[in-house]
Amino acid sequence: CAELIALRPAPITIFDQGFAGSSGGVATHFNADRVSLPPELAARYPERILYMPFFSNPLNNHRHASPEFLRGGVRGGEGSTRESIGLPAGDMFTFACFNTGYKYSPLFFQAWSRIAALAPGAILWLLRWPEAEGHVRAMAAKEHAPPDSIVFTQVLPKEVHLLEKSRHASLFLDTFAFSGHG
């Protein structure tokens, strides 16, 4: 689809936020709202920004997230325990990526597996994606990551996902070119 839009089949092309980032100038306009794209950041986008009067990104409702989370005040041991959300007990370094499995590129996952192999006791905490789990484990094994270094988590309600899981992750990893939406 991006190839077609790049051919400029119409004088105006609008990139909507099914993907929460710029089209890189492929489209002429970008549909946004002031929450997901604050006006002070608009100059960084090559597209002309069309601000909607409502929250336009259906994939990112951080406006409705806990104010405590948005202020960065959620850390520490209150709330859930590691065990209650499926993590091994202990104080190991926890790399986390909760993007859907189709966003994992072989190159990035290879890098993550190498990191896990080089960080004794660390775990890579991923969103459960049953169709991809066998492949993920095979790729990790190929990079010599210990089998128990890969932990899958269930999909949880957004409040639990944002508030509880963030307490137990040491470092969040993201994917390219389609990142997480929170």
Short mmCIF file of C-alpha atoms in Angstrom, two decimals:
data_model
loop_
_atom_site.label_atom_id
_atom_site.label_comp_id
_atom_site.label_asym_id
_atom_site.label_seq_id
_atom_site.Cartn_x
_atom_site.Cartn_y
_atom_site.Cartn_z
CA CYS A 1 0.00 0.00 0.00
CA ALA A 2 2.85 2.41 0.80
CA GLU A 3 4.24 1.86 -2.70
CA LEU A 4 0.89 2.86 -4.21
CA ILE A 5 0.61 5.99 -2.02
CA ALA A 6 4.20 6.95 -2.96
CA LEU A 7 3.10 7.09 -6.61
CA ARG A 8 0.79 9.98 -5.60
CA PRO A 9 -2.43 8.65 -7.15
CA ALA A 10 -4.23 11.72 -5.77
CA PRO A 11 -3.11 15.24 -4.88
CA ILE A 12 -3.94 14.58 -1.20
CA THR A 13 -3.15 11.34 0.61
CA ILE A 14 -3.88 10.91 4.30
CA PHE A 15 -2.00 8.59 6.60
CA ASP A 16 -4.26 7.42 9.41
CA GLN A 17 -2.99 6.20 12.76
CA GLY A 18 -3.43 2.45 12.42
CA PHE A 19 0.34 2.79 12.78
CA ALA A 20 1.21 5.41 15.37
CA GLY A 21 4.00 7.16 13.51
CA SER A 22 4.83 9.18 10.43
CA SER A 23 4.56 7.74 6.95
CA GLY A 24 8.00 9.21 6.38
CA GLY A 25 6.61 11.67 3.86
CA VAL A 26 4.95 9.04 1.66
CA ALA A 27 1.53 10.58 2.40
CA THR A 28 0.84 14.30 2.16
CA HIS A 29 -1.23 14.53 5.35
CA PHE A 30 -1.31 12.80 8.74
CA ASN A 31 -4.44 12.25 10.83
CA ALA A 32 -3.66 12.85 14.54
CA ASP A 33 -4.92 14.22 17.82
CA ARG A 34 -3.21 16.42 20.40
CA VAL A 35 -2.66 13.52 22.80
CA SER A 36 -0.86 11.09 20.50
CA LEU A 37 0.94 13.87 18.58
CA PRO A 38 1.42 16.99 20.70
CA PRO A 39 1.50 20.15 18.55
CA GLU A 40 5.06 20.95 19.68
CA LEU A 41 6.22 17.76 17.92
CA ALA A 42 4.33 18.34 14.67
CA ALA A 43 7.30 20.06 13.01
CA ARG A 44 9.15 16.73 13.10
CA TYR A 45 6.63 15.17 10.71
CA PRO A 46 7.01 15.72 6.96
CA GLU A 47 3.24 15.41 6.47
CA ARG A 48 0.76 18.22 7.06
CA ILE A 49 -0.95 17.37 10.37
CA LEU A 50 -4.74 17.19 10.44
CA TYR A 51 -5.75 17.42 14.10
CA MET A 52 -8.98 15.65 14.98
CA PRO A 53 -11.18 17.08 17.77
CA PHE A 54 -11.39 13.62 19.37
CA PHE A 55 -8.90 10.96 20.33
CA SER A 56 -8.00 9.59 16.89
CA ASN A 57 -5.67 6.71 17.68
CA PRO A 58 -7.86 3.71 18.53
CA LEU A 59 -4.82 1.65 19.47
CA ASN A 60 -3.47 3.99 22.11
CA ASN A 61 -5.79 5.18 24.86
CA HIS A 62 -3.15 6.46 27.28
CA ARG A 63 -5.40 9.43 27.95
CA HIS A 64 -7.49 6.93 29.92
CA ALA A 65 -4.53 5.31 31.67
CA SER A 66 -3.82 5.85 35.31
CA PRO A 67 -2.47 9.37 35.99
CA GLU A 68 0.02 7.71 38.37
CA PHE A 69 1.43 5.71 35.43
CA LEU A 70 1.60 8.73 33.13
CA ARG A 71 3.52 10.73 35.78
CA GLY A 72 6.05 7.91 36.03
CA GLY A 73 5.07 7.13 39.61
CA VAL A 74 4.50 3.41 39.12
CA ARG A 75 7.55 1.39 40.11
CA GLY A 76 8.44 -0.82 42.98
CA GLY A 77 6.84 -3.72 44.76
CA GLU A 78 3.28 -2.57 45.44
CA GLY A 79 0.51 -4.49 43.70
CA SER A 80 1.23 -7.79 42.00
CA THR A 81 4.08 -10.16 42.66
CA ARG A 82 6.27 -11.61 39.94
CA GLU A 83 4.76 -15.02 40.55
CA SER A 84 1.17 -13.74 40.33
CA ILE A 85 1.74 -12.56 36.75
CA GLY A 86 3.68 -15.62 35.61
CA LEU A 87 7.29 -14.56 36.17
CA PRO A 88 9.86 -16.62 38.03
CA ALA A 89 10.54 -15.53 41.60
CA GLY A 90 13.74 -13.65 42.22
CA ASP A 91 15.44 -10.43 41.36
CA MET A 92 16.65 -11.23 37.84
CA PHE A 93 16.99 -8.64 35.10
CA THR A 94 13.82 -8.74 32.99
CA PHE A 95 13.83 -7.62 29.35
CA ALA A 96 10.21 -7.11 28.25
CA CYS A 97 8.46 -6.76 24.91
CA PHE A 98 4.68 -6.98 24.81
CA ASN A 99 4.23 -6.41 21.08
CA THR A 100 2.34 -8.99 19.08
CA GLY A 101 4.41 -11.80 17.60
CA TYR A 102 4.09 -10.76 13.98
CA LYS A 103 6.12 -7.65 14.80
CA TYR A 104 9.24 -9.63 15.76
CA SER A 105 11.75 -9.43 12.95
CA PRO A 106 14.35 -12.22 12.80
CA LEU A 107 17.17 -9.67 13.09
CA PHE A 108 15.80 -8.04 16.24
CA PHE A 109 14.85 -11.32 17.84
CA GLN A 110 18.32 -12.67 17.10
CA ALA A 111 19.81 -9.66 18.91
CA TRP A 112 17.45 -10.13 21.89
CA SER A 113 18.37 -13.83 22.09
CA ARG A 114 22.07 -13.00 22.07
CA ILE A 115 21.54 -10.48 24.87
CA ALA A 116 19.64 -13.10 26.88
CA ALA A 117 22.45 -15.60 26.30
CA LEU A 118 25.06 -13.09 27.52
CA ALA A 119 23.11 -11.98 30.60
CA PRO A 120 23.17 -14.90 33.02
CA GLY A 121 19.89 -15.24 34.88
CA ALA A 122 18.12 -12.59 32.79
CA ILE A 123 14.80 -13.35 31.16
CA LEU A 124 13.08 -12.16 28.01
CA TRP A 125 9.41 -11.57 28.87
CA LEU A 126 7.14 -11.66 25.81
CA LEU A 127 3.44 -11.42 25.13
CA ARG A 128 1.88 -14.85 24.61
CA TRP A 129 1.39 -15.44 20.91
CA PRO A 130 0.71 -19.19 20.56
CA GLU A 131 1.28 -19.33 16.83
CA ALA A 132 4.81 -17.96 17.25
CA GLU A 133 5.99 -19.49 20.55
CA GLY A 134 7.61 -22.60 19.06
CA HIS A 135 9.44 -20.52 16.48
CA VAL A 136 10.52 -18.00 19.13
CA ARG A 137 11.95 -20.76 21.32
CA ALA A 138 13.75 -22.33 18.35
CA MET A 139 15.31 -18.99 17.38
CA ALA A 140 16.41 -18.40 20.98
CA ALA A 141 17.96 -21.87 21.17
CA LYS A 142 19.86 -21.23 17.94
CA GLU A 143 21.46 -18.22 19.67
CA HIS A 144 22.25 -20.33 22.78
CA ALA A 145 19.78 -18.52 25.03
CA PRO A 146 18.81 -20.81 27.93
CA PRO A 147 15.30 -22.30 27.41
CA ASP A 148 14.07 -20.88 30.72
CA SER A 149 15.18 -17.37 29.71
CA ILE A 150 12.06 -16.96 27.52
CA VAL A 151 8.85 -16.33 29.49
CA PHE A 152 5.47 -15.69 27.87
CA THR A 153 2.74 -13.60 29.52
CA GLN A 154 -0.98 -13.62 28.96
CA VAL A 155 -2.85 -10.72 27.43
CA LEU A 156 -4.32 -8.78 30.34
CA PRO A 157 -6.66 -5.79 30.65
CA LYS A 158 -4.86 -2.56 29.76
CA GLU A 159 -4.77 -1.29 33.35
CA VAL A 160 -3.06 -4.47 34.51
CA HIS A 161 -0.81 -4.52 31.47
CA LEU A 162 0.37 -0.94 31.98
CA LEU A 163 0.43 -0.74 35.75
CA GLU A 164 1.27 -4.20 37.02
CA LYS A 165 3.58 -5.45 34.29
CA SER A 166 5.57 -2.22 34.23
CA ARG A 167 6.51 -2.81 37.86
CA HIS A 168 8.35 -6.00 37.03
CA ALA A 169 10.20 -5.14 33.81
CA SER A 170 13.78 -3.90 34.03
CA LEU A 171 14.03 -2.73 30.42
CA PHE A 172 11.39 -2.55 27.70
CA LEU A 173 12.42 -3.63 24.21
CA ASP A 174 10.58 -2.45 21.13
CA THR A 175 10.25 -3.67 17.57
CA PHE A 176 10.99 -1.95 14.29
CA ALA A 177 9.36 -0.76 12.06
CA PHE A 178 6.04 -1.30 13.81
CA SER A 179 6.44 -0.48 17.47
CA GLY A 180 4.22 -1.14 20.44
CA HIS A 181 1.23 1.06 21.10
CA GLY A 182 1.04 0.52 24.84
#
